[in-house]
DNA sequence: CAGCATCCTAATAGATACTG
DNA sequence: CAGTATCTATTAGGATGCTG
């Protein structure tokens, strides 16, 4: 990273965009979002309560909230079937899939390095 | 995903590991952690207050807390120089660097798709 | 300089009850 | 079934003051 030699090139990104990107990541890296993303990636289209059952420990409130958020961000498509009792299905959009793929690296990192992290924690705690 | 036909194959990951991984990601996907990770990746080794100045808007409390957390998790190395006034430097460990790389995908995704997300939001809000 | 301790507020998440 | 609404408990985080 040597952007001082090419002033107009990388430009260190403009601060406004950078903030937006941070906000995006903050939003999208949310625990429940990640879990729902994962499940919809695995299972395809699911109903509201099916997602609720598959996402261990999520409250109905958080489920609604997170799904609404993801829908608003264009990550999931919500389909309401006009039947009684109501049937609402959720699936990832193309954008949702692409985010899911983007997270593969982090996911893999976590799986492969969790041992090292726990080791580091143990060592740190032992030092105190 | 049909794990009932191949019991030992994908195994859907064991739930305990999965939870650990989720916790890991939740921890590591934290806003301040990401920002500090980014800055240390760019700048190499930095002092406490230097990081504070570079991370826009972070309070001293959050800086301390996040750095301590990252140190505990083995992401950063903290070096105390026994001088007066005190000089403490922080740099990424190998593990920290690897996490930083793992996040590249998400980072890139956010940069390239922020437009689509804002578009989706506008469309969603217009619908309400 | 690099922090720790304390207090206080604001945002978040859970539990619970109700509805088209 | 798929939510909404409300209340409460927990937590994250900021402001401030102090110290080796």
mmCIF file of C-alpha atoms (C1' of nucleotides) in Angstrom:
data_model
loop_
_atom_site.group_PDB
_atom_site.id
_atom_site.type_symbol
_atom_site.label_atom_id
_atom_site.label_comp_id
_atom_site.label_asym_id
_atom_site.label_seq_id
_atom_site.Cartn_x
_atom_site.Cartn_y
_atom_site.Cartn_z
ATOM 1 C CA UNK A 1 0.000 0.000 0.000
ATOM 2 C CA UNK A 2 1.886 3.082 -1.201
ATOM 3 C CA UNK A 3 -0.727 5.535 -2.340
ATOM 4 C CA UNK A 4 1.436 8.592 -1.815
ATOM 5 C CA UNK A 5 3.293 7.889 -5.066
ATOM 6 C CA UNK A 6 0.078 7.687 -7.093
ATOM 7 C CA UNK A 7 -2.150 10.432 -5.735
ATOM 8 C CA UNK A 8 -5.128 9.801 -7.977
ATOM 9 C CA UNK A 9 -4.924 6.021 -8.099
ATOM 10 C CA UNK A 10 -6.004 4.136 -5.025
ATOM 11 C CA UNK A 11 -6.670 7.456 -3.284
ATOM 12 C CA UNK A 12 -7.091 5.617 0.047
ATOM 13 C CA UNK A 13 -10.816 5.603 -0.818
ATOM 14 C CA UNK A 14 -12.854 8.669 -0.030
ATOM 15 C CA UNK A 15 -13.832 8.842 3.636
ATOM 16 C CA UNK A 16 -17.547 9.006 2.969
ATOM 17 C CA UNK A 17 -17.506 5.801 0.948
ATOM 18 C CA UNK A 18 -15.288 4.189 3.539
ATOM 19 C CA UNK A 19 -17.802 5.002 6.244
ATOM 20 C CA UNK A 20 -20.606 3.596 4.171
ATOM 21 C CA UNK A 21 -18.650 0.440 3.586
ATOM 22 C CA UNK A 22 -17.974 0.104 7.298
ATOM 23 C CA UNK A 23 -21.637 0.582 8.065
ATOM 24 C CA UNK A 24 -22.507 -2.018 5.459
ATOM 25 C CA UNK A 25 -20.146 -4.536 6.937
ATOM 26 C CA UNK A 26 -21.337 -3.766 10.430
ATOM 27 C CA UNK A 27 -24.888 -4.373 9.367
ATOM 28 C CA UNK A 28 -24.234 -7.424 7.314
ATOM 29 C CA UNK A 29 -21.766 -9.061 9.665
ATOM 30 C CA UNK A 30 -24.491 -9.311 12.266
ATOM 31 C CA UNK A 31 -24.805 -12.680 13.947
ATOM 32 C CA UNK A 32 -28.397 -13.440 12.954
ATOM 33 C CA UNK A 33 -27.928 -12.153 9.419
ATOM 34 C CA UNK A 34 -25.020 -14.501 8.961
ATOM 35 C CA UNK A 35 -26.939 -17.455 10.323
ATOM 36 C CA UNK A 36 -29.974 -16.817 8.149
ATOM 37 C CA UNK A 37 -27.773 -16.247 5.141
ATOM 38 C CA UNK A 38 -26.124 -19.588 5.757
ATOM 39 C CA UNK A 39 -29.375 -21.449 6.164
ATOM 40 C CA UNK A 40 -31.030 -19.970 3.114
ATOM 41 C CA UNK A 41 -27.887 -20.712 1.128
ATOM 42 C CA UNK A 42 -28.109 -24.331 2.237
ATOM 43 C CA UNK A 43 -31.832 -24.876 2.041
ATOM 44 C CA UNK A 44 -33.053 -22.598 -0.712
ATOM 45 C CA UNK A 45 -36.526 -21.256 -0.028
ATOM 46 C CA UNK A 46 -38.000 -21.514 3.450
ATOM 47 C CA UNK A 47 -41.038 -20.353 5.364
ATOM 48 C CA UNK A 48 -40.894 -18.004 8.325
ATOM 49 C CA UNK A 49 -41.232 -20.643 11.012
ATOM 50 C CA UNK A 50 -38.939 -23.060 9.217
ATOM 51 C CA UNK A 51 -36.153 -20.510 9.429
ATOM 52 C CA UNK A 52 -37.038 -19.924 13.051
ATOM 53 C CA UNK A 53 -36.662 -23.611 13.799
ATOM 54 C CA UNK A 54 -33.374 -23.918 11.968
ATOM 55 C CA UNK A 55 -31.731 -20.868 13.505
ATOM 56 C CA UNK A 56 -30.955 -22.104 16.962
ATOM 57 C CA UNK A 57 -31.959 -19.693 19.699
ATOM 58 C CA UNK A 58 -33.353 -16.853 17.635
ATOM 59 C CA UNK A 59 -36.370 -15.105 19.074
ATOM 60 C CA UNK A 60 -39.356 -14.441 16.898
ATOM 61 C CA UNK A 61 -38.680 -10.741 17.208
ATOM 62 C CA UNK A 62 -35.115 -10.993 15.980
ATOM 63 C CA UNK A 63 -36.210 -13.264 13.169
ATOM 64 C CA UNK A 64 -38.758 -10.770 11.925
ATOM 65 C CA UNK A 65 -36.390 -7.869 12.373
ATOM 66 C CA UNK A 66 -33.456 -9.501 10.653
ATOM 67 C CA UNK A 67 -35.496 -10.816 7.748
ATOM 68 C CA UNK A 68 -37.077 -7.396 7.223
ATOM 69 C CA UNK A 69 -33.657 -5.817 7.277
ATOM 70 C CA UNK A 70 -32.281 -8.323 4.805
ATOM 71 C CA UNK A 71 -35.251 -7.816 2.566
ATOM 72 C CA UNK A 72 -34.748 -4.077 2.677
ATOM 73 C CA UNK A 73 -31.074 -4.482 1.816
ATOM 74 C CA UNK A 74 -31.988 -6.629 -1.169
ATOM 75 C CA UNK A 75 -30.482 -9.814 0.260
ATOM 76 C CA UNK A 76 -33.670 -11.857 0.455
ATOM 77 C CA UNK A 77 -36.850 -12.060 -1.554
ATOM 78 C CA UNK A 78 -40.052 -12.326 0.479
ATOM 79 C CA UNK A 79 -43.009 -14.006 -1.170
ATOM 80 C CA UNK A 80 -46.457 -13.831 0.372
ATOM 81 C CA UNK A 81 -48.875 -16.509 -0.743
ATOM 82 C CA UNK A 82 -52.405 -15.201 -0.322
ATOM 83 C CA UNK A 83 -53.774 -18.262 1.414
ATOM 84 C CA UNK A 84 -55.231 -19.030 4.803
ATOM 85 C CA UNK A 85 -53.393 -19.761 6.974
ATOM 86 C CA UNK A 86 -50.747 -17.377 5.655
ATOM 87 C CA UNK A 87 -47.682 -18.723 3.934
ATOM 88 C CA UNK A 88 -44.646 -16.530 3.494
ATOM 89 C CA UNK A 89 -41.469 -17.768 1.913
ATOM 90 C CA UNK A 90 -37.971 -16.359 1.932
ATOM 91 C CA UNK A 91 -35.065 -17.027 -0.367
ATOM 92 C CA UNK A 92 -31.772 -15.375 -1.158
ATOM 93 C CA UNK A 93 -31.541 -12.965 -4.042
ATOM 94 C CA UNK A 94 -28.538 -12.916 -6.333
ATOM 95 C CA UNK A 95 -27.101 -10.222 -4.094
ATOM 96 C CA UNK A 96 -27.699 -12.412 -1.072
ATOM 97 C CA UNK A 97 -25.895 -15.315 -2.672
ATOM 98 C CA UNK A 98 -22.976 -13.115 -3.603
ATOM 99 C CA UNK A 99 -22.672 -11.941 -0.009
ATOM 100 C CA UNK A 100 -22.814 -15.508 1.143
ATOM 101 C CA UNK A 101 -19.919 -16.351 -1.151
ATOM 102 C CA UNK A 102 -18.003 -13.298 0.007
ATOM 103 C CA UNK A 103 -18.233 -14.597 3.548
ATOM 104 C CA UNK A 104 -16.776 -17.978 2.680
ATOM 105 C CA UNK A 105 -13.287 -16.688 3.425
ATOM 106 C CA UNK A 106 -14.215 -15.552 6.906
ATOM 107 C CA UNK A 107 -16.172 -18.691 7.548
ATOM 108 C CA UNK A 108 -13.281 -20.864 6.517
ATOM 109 C CA UNK A 109 -10.885 -18.737 8.511
ATOM 110 C CA UNK A 110 -12.983 -19.201 11.628
ATOM 111 C CA UNK A 111 -13.199 -22.938 11.168
ATOM 112 C CA UNK A 112 -9.510 -23.434 10.517
ATOM 113 C CA UNK A 113 -8.224 -21.019 13.129
ATOM 114 C CA UNK A 114 -10.562 -21.497 16.012
ATOM 115 C CA UNK A 115 -8.009 -23.770 17.622
ATOM 116 C CA UNK A 116 -5.316 -21.124 17.440
ATOM 117 C CA UNK A 117 -7.634 -18.512 18.880
ATOM 118 C CA UNK A 118 -8.599 -20.682 21.825
ATOM 119 C CA UNK A 119 -4.963 -21.482 22.357
ATOM 120 C CA UNK A 120 -4.075 -17.794 22.313
ATOM 121 C CA UNK A 121 -6.863 -17.096 24.786
ATOM 122 C CA UNK A 122 -5.708 -19.813 27.138
ATOM 123 C CA UNK A 123 -2.154 -18.508 26.983
ATOM 124 C CA UNK A 124 -3.316 -14.946 27.567
ATOM 125 C CA UNK A 125 -5.498 -15.914 30.503
ATOM 126 C CA UNK A 126 -2.689 -17.943 32.001
ATOM 127 C CA UNK A 127 -0.451 -14.882 31.871
ATOM 128 C CA UNK A 128 -2.852 -12.818 33.967
ATOM 129 C CA UNK B 1 -28.398 -30.737 1.701
ATOM 130 C CA UNK B 2 -29.513 -34.314 2.320
ATOM 131 C CA UNK B 3 -27.375 -35.594 5.149
ATOM 132 C CA UNK B 4 -29.668 -38.455 5.961
ATOM 133 C CA UNK B 5 -28.373 -40.380 2.938
ATOM 134 C CA UNK B 6 -24.716 -39.852 3.814
ATOM 135 C CA UNK B 7 -24.526 -39.874 7.587
ATOM 136 C CA UNK B 8 -20.772 -39.515 7.905
ATOM 137 C CA UNK B 9 -20.045 -37.251 4.954
ATOM 138 C CA UNK B 10 -20.793 -33.568 5.313
ATOM 139 C CA UNK B 11 -22.297 -34.216 8.755
ATOM 140 C CA UNK B 12 -23.719 -30.649 8.665
ATOM 141 C CA UNK B 13 -20.811 -29.785 10.998
ATOM 142 C CA UNK B 14 -21.186 -30.587 14.657
ATOM 143 C CA UNK B 15 -23.392 -28.070 16.457
ATOM 144 C CA UNK B 16 -20.834 -27.248 19.144
ATOM 145 C CA UNK B 17 -18.196 -26.318 16.592
ATOM 146 C CA UNK B 18 -20.749 -24.398 14.620
ATOM 147 C CA UNK B 19 -21.643 -22.380 17.676
ATOM 148 C CA UNK B 20 -18.017 -21.664 18.382
ATOM 149 C CA UNK B 21 -17.513 -20.540 14.819
ATOM 150 C CA UNK B 22 -20.524 -18.265 15.041
ATOM 151 C CA UNK B 23 -19.249 -16.776 18.263
ATOM 152 C CA UNK B 24 -15.867 -16.270 16.643
ATOM 153 C CA UNK B 25 -17.343 -14.450 13.700
ATOM 154 C CA UNK B 26 -19.583 -12.394 15.937
ATOM 155 C CA UNK B 27 -16.599 -11.333 17.941
ATOM 156 C CA UNK B 28 -14.310 -10.704 15.045
ATOM 157 C CA UNK B 29 -16.857 -9.003 12.823
ATOM 158 C CA UNK B 30 -17.116 -6.243 15.376
ATOM 159 C CA UNK B 31 -16.912 -2.730 13.972
ATOM 160 C CA UNK B 32 -13.881 -1.543 15.935
ATOM 161 C CA UNK B 33 -12.027 -4.813 15.484
ATOM 162 C CA UNK B 34 -12.421 -4.519 11.741
ATOM 163 C CA UNK B 35 -11.245 -0.928 11.682
ATOM 164 C CA UNK B 36 -8.186 -1.633 13.798
ATOM 165 C CA UNK B 37 -7.413 -4.712 11.747
ATOM 166 C CA UNK B 38 -7.524 -2.602 8.616
ATOM 167 C CA UNK B 39 -5.302 0.121 10.000
ATOM 168 C CA UNK B 40 -2.681 -2.215 11.386
ATOM 169 C CA UNK B 41 -2.689 -4.079 8.096
ATOM 170 C CA UNK B 42 -2.005 -0.810 6.288
ATOM 171 C CA UNK B 43 0.426 0.801 8.710
ATOM 172 C CA UNK B 44 2.256 -2.056 10.339
ATOM 173 C CA UNK B 45 3.208 -1.317 13.934
ATOM 174 C CA UNK B 46 1.547 1.576 15.766
ATOM 175 C CA UNK B 47 1.384 3.077 19.218
ATOM 176 C CA UNK B 48 -1.758 3.234 21.297
ATOM 177 C CA UNK B 49 -2.566 6.869 20.620
ATOM 178 C CA UNK B 50 -1.609 6.600 16.963
ATOM 179 C CA UNK B 51 -4.281 3.968 16.498
ATOM 180 C CA UNK B 52 -6.690 6.151 18.430
ATOM 181 C CA UNK B 53 -6.055 9.032 16.071
ATOM 182 C CA UNK B 54 -6.416 6.900 12.959
ATOM 183 C CA UNK B 55 -9.609 5.164 13.995
ATOM 184 C CA UNK B 56 -12.137 7.917 13.534
ATOM 185 C CA UNK B 57 -14.481 8.311 16.460
ATOM 186 C CA UNK B 58 -13.246 5.568 18.744
ATOM 187 C CA UNK B 59 -13.273 6.318 22.452
ATOM 188 C CA UNK B 60 -10.286 5.521 24.573
ATOM 189 C CA UNK B 61 -12.305 2.917 26.390
ATOM 190 C CA UNK B 62 -13.280 1.063 23.235
ATOM 191 C CA UNK B 63 -9.735 1.274 21.928
ATOM 192 C CA UNK B 64 -8.343 -0.324 25.059
ATOM 193 C CA UNK B 65 -11.089 -2.895 25.177
ATOM 194 C CA UNK B 66 -10.832 -3.887 21.548
ATOM 195 C CA UNK B 67 -7.057 -4.056 21.529
ATOM 196 C CA UNK B 68 -7.073 -6.179 24.669
ATOM 197 C CA UNK B 69 -9.612 -8.482 23.111
ATOM 198 C CA UNK B 70 -7.613 -8.773 19.914
ATOM 199 C CA UNK B 71 -4.487 -9.456 21.899
ATOM 200 C CA UNK B 72 -6.262 -12.165 23.843
ATOM 201 C CA UNK B 73 -7.517 -13.742 20.639
ATOM 202 C CA UNK B 74 -3.998 -13.780 19.245
ATOM 203 C CA UNK B 75 -4.700 -11.234 16.516
ATOM 204 C CA UNK B 76 -2.302 -8.549 17.686
ATOM 205 C CA UNK B 77 1.034 -8.527 19.447
ATOM 206 C CA UNK B 78 1.418 -5.921 22.189
ATOM 207 C CA UNK B 79 4.922 -4.732 22.939
ATOM 208 C CA UNK B 80 5.662 -2.657 26.002
ATOM 209 C CA UNK B 81 8.853 -0.634 25.868
ATOM 210 C CA UNK B 82 10.078 -0.023 29.411
ATOM 211 C CA UNK B 83 10.706 3.669 29.004
ATOM 212 C CA UNK B 84 9.303 6.844 30.497
ATOM 213 C CA UNK B 85 6.941 8.049 29.244
ATOM 214 C CA UNK B 86 5.543 4.624 28.394
ATOM 215 C CA UNK B 87 5.590 3.397 24.816
ATOM 216 C CA UNK B 88 3.349 0.530 23.789
ATOM 217 C CA UNK B 89 3.197 -0.734 20.256
ATOM 218 C CA UNK B 90 0.710 -2.953 18.515
ATOM 219 C CA UNK B 91 1.039 -4.976 15.348
ATOM 220 C CA UNK B 92 -0.829 -7.796 13.698
ATOM 221 C CA UNK B 93 0.268 -11.341 14.301
ATOM 222 C CA UNK B 94 0.281 -13.893 11.520
ATOM 223 C CA UNK B 95 -3.197 -14.881 12.638
ATOM 224 C CA UNK B 96 -4.290 -11.268 12.496
ATOM 225 C CA UNK B 97 -2.994 -10.912 8.977
ATOM 226 C CA UNK B 98 -4.751 -14.075 7.896
ATOM 227 C CA UNK B 99 -8.025 -12.766 9.272
ATOM 228 C CA UNK B 100 -7.482 -9.512 7.471
ATOM 229 C CA UNK B 101 -7.036 -11.426 4.213
ATOM 230 C CA UNK B 102 -10.103 -13.516 4.923
ATOM 231 C CA UNK B 103 -12.129 -10.338 5.156
ATOM 232 C CA UNK B 104 -11.002 -9.095 1.776
ATOM 233 C CA UNK B 105 -13.917 -10.836 0.117
ATOM 234 C CA UNK B 106 -16.462 -9.132 2.331
ATOM 235 C CA UNK B 107 -14.701 -5.827 1.988
ATOM 236 C CA UNK B 108 -14.718 -6.070 -1.775
ATOM 237 C CA UNK B 109 -18.312 -7.197 -1.762
ATOM 238 C CA UNK B 110 -19.326 -4.163 0.265
ATOM 239 C CA UNK B 111 -17.476 -1.790 -2.025
ATOM 240 C CA UNK B 112 -18.860 -3.231 -5.218
ATOM 241 C CA UNK B 113 -22.407 -3.784 -4.038
ATOM 242 C CA UNK B 114 -23.102 -0.782 -1.875
ATOM 243 C CA UNK B 115 -24.899 0.801 -4.795
ATOM 244 C CA UNK B 116 -27.218 -2.151 -5.206
ATOM 245 C CA UNK B 117 -27.963 -2.214 -1.510
ATOM 246 C CA UNK B 118 -28.848 1.466 -1.406
ATOM 247 C CA UNK B 119 -30.970 0.987 -4.467
ATOM 248 C CA UNK B 120 -32.773 -1.920 -2.833
ATOM 249 C CA UNK B 121 -33.344 0.156 0.273
ATOM 250 C CA UNK B 122 -34.764 3.047 -1.676
ATOM 251 C CA UNK B 123 -37.102 0.714 -3.550
ATOM 252 C CA UNK B 124 -38.167 -0.966 -0.322
ATOM 253 C CA UNK B 125 -38.802 2.325 1.434
ATOM 254 C CA UNK B 126 -40.773 3.608 -1.529
ATOM 255 C CA UNK B 127 -43.017 0.556 -1.299
ATOM 256 C CA UNK B 128 -43.979 1.291 2.315
ATOM 257 C "C1'" DC C 1 1.761 8.108 27.283
ATOM 258 C "C1'" DA C 2 -1.096 4.394 28.159
ATOM 259 C "C1'" DG C 3 -4.019 2.949 30.626
ATOM 260 C "C1'" DC C 4 -7.869 1.716 34.605
ATOM 261 C "C1'" DA C 5 -12.120 2.801 37.392
ATOM 262 C "C1'" DT C 6 -16.537 4.752 37.755
ATOM 263 C "C1'" DC C 7 -20.781 6.521 36.537
ATOM 264 C "C1'" DC C 8 -24.434 7.074 33.429
ATOM 265 C "C1'" DT C 9 -27.218 6.794 29.200
ATOM 266 C "C1'" DA C 10 -28.886 4.795 24.962
ATOM 267 C "C1'" DA C 11 -29.376 1.070 22.098
ATOM 268 C "C1'" DT C 12 -30.518 -4.095 21.925
ATOM 269 C "C1'" DA C 13 -32.414 -8.221 22.814
ATOM 270 C "C1'" DG C 14 -35.597 -11.296 25.246
ATOM 271 C "C1'" DA C 15 -40.153 -12.541 27.077
ATOM 272 C "C1'" DT C 16 -44.953 -12.080 26.807
ATOM 273 C "C1'" DA C 17 -49.429 -11.115 25.009
ATOM 274 C "C1'" DC C 18 -52.308 -10.270 21.176
ATOM 275 C "C1'" DT C 19 -54.131 -10.313 15.890
ATOM 276 C "C1'" DG C 20 -55.463 -10.749 10.689
ATOM 277 C "C1'" DC D 1 -49.064 -19.082 10.286
ATOM 278 C "C1'" DA D 2 -46.783 -14.870 10.368
ATOM 279 C "C1'" DG D 3 -46.459 -11.505 12.285
ATOM 280 C "C1'" DT D 4 -47.149 -6.676 15.654
ATOM 281 C "C1'" DA D 5 -46.887 -4.303 20.098
ATOM 282 C "C1'" DT D 6 -45.205 -3.622 24.565
ATOM 283 C "C1'" DC D 7 -42.446 -4.011 28.515
ATOM 284 C "C1'" DT D 8 -38.292 -5.191 30.763
ATOM 285 C "C1'" DA D 9 -33.440 -6.769 31.405
ATOM 286 C "C1'" DT D 10 -29.019 -6.643 29.668
ATOM 287 C "C1'" DT D 11 -25.392 -4.604 27.416
ATOM 288 C "C1'" DA D 12 -22.509 -1.468 24.794
ATOM 289 C "C1'" DG D 13 -20.643 2.565 24.854
ATOM 290 C "C1'" DG D 14 -19.487 7.544 26.022
ATOM 291 C "C1'" DA D 15 -17.788 11.101 29.476
ATOM 292 C "C1'" DT D 16 -14.990 12.028 33.135
ATOM 293 C "C1'" DG D 17 -11.354 11.766 36.494
ATOM 294 C "C1'" DC D 18 -7.162 9.558 38.168
ATOM 295 C "C1'" DT D 19 -2.349 7.075 37.975
ATOM 296 C "C1'" DG D 20 2.350 4.626 37.103
#
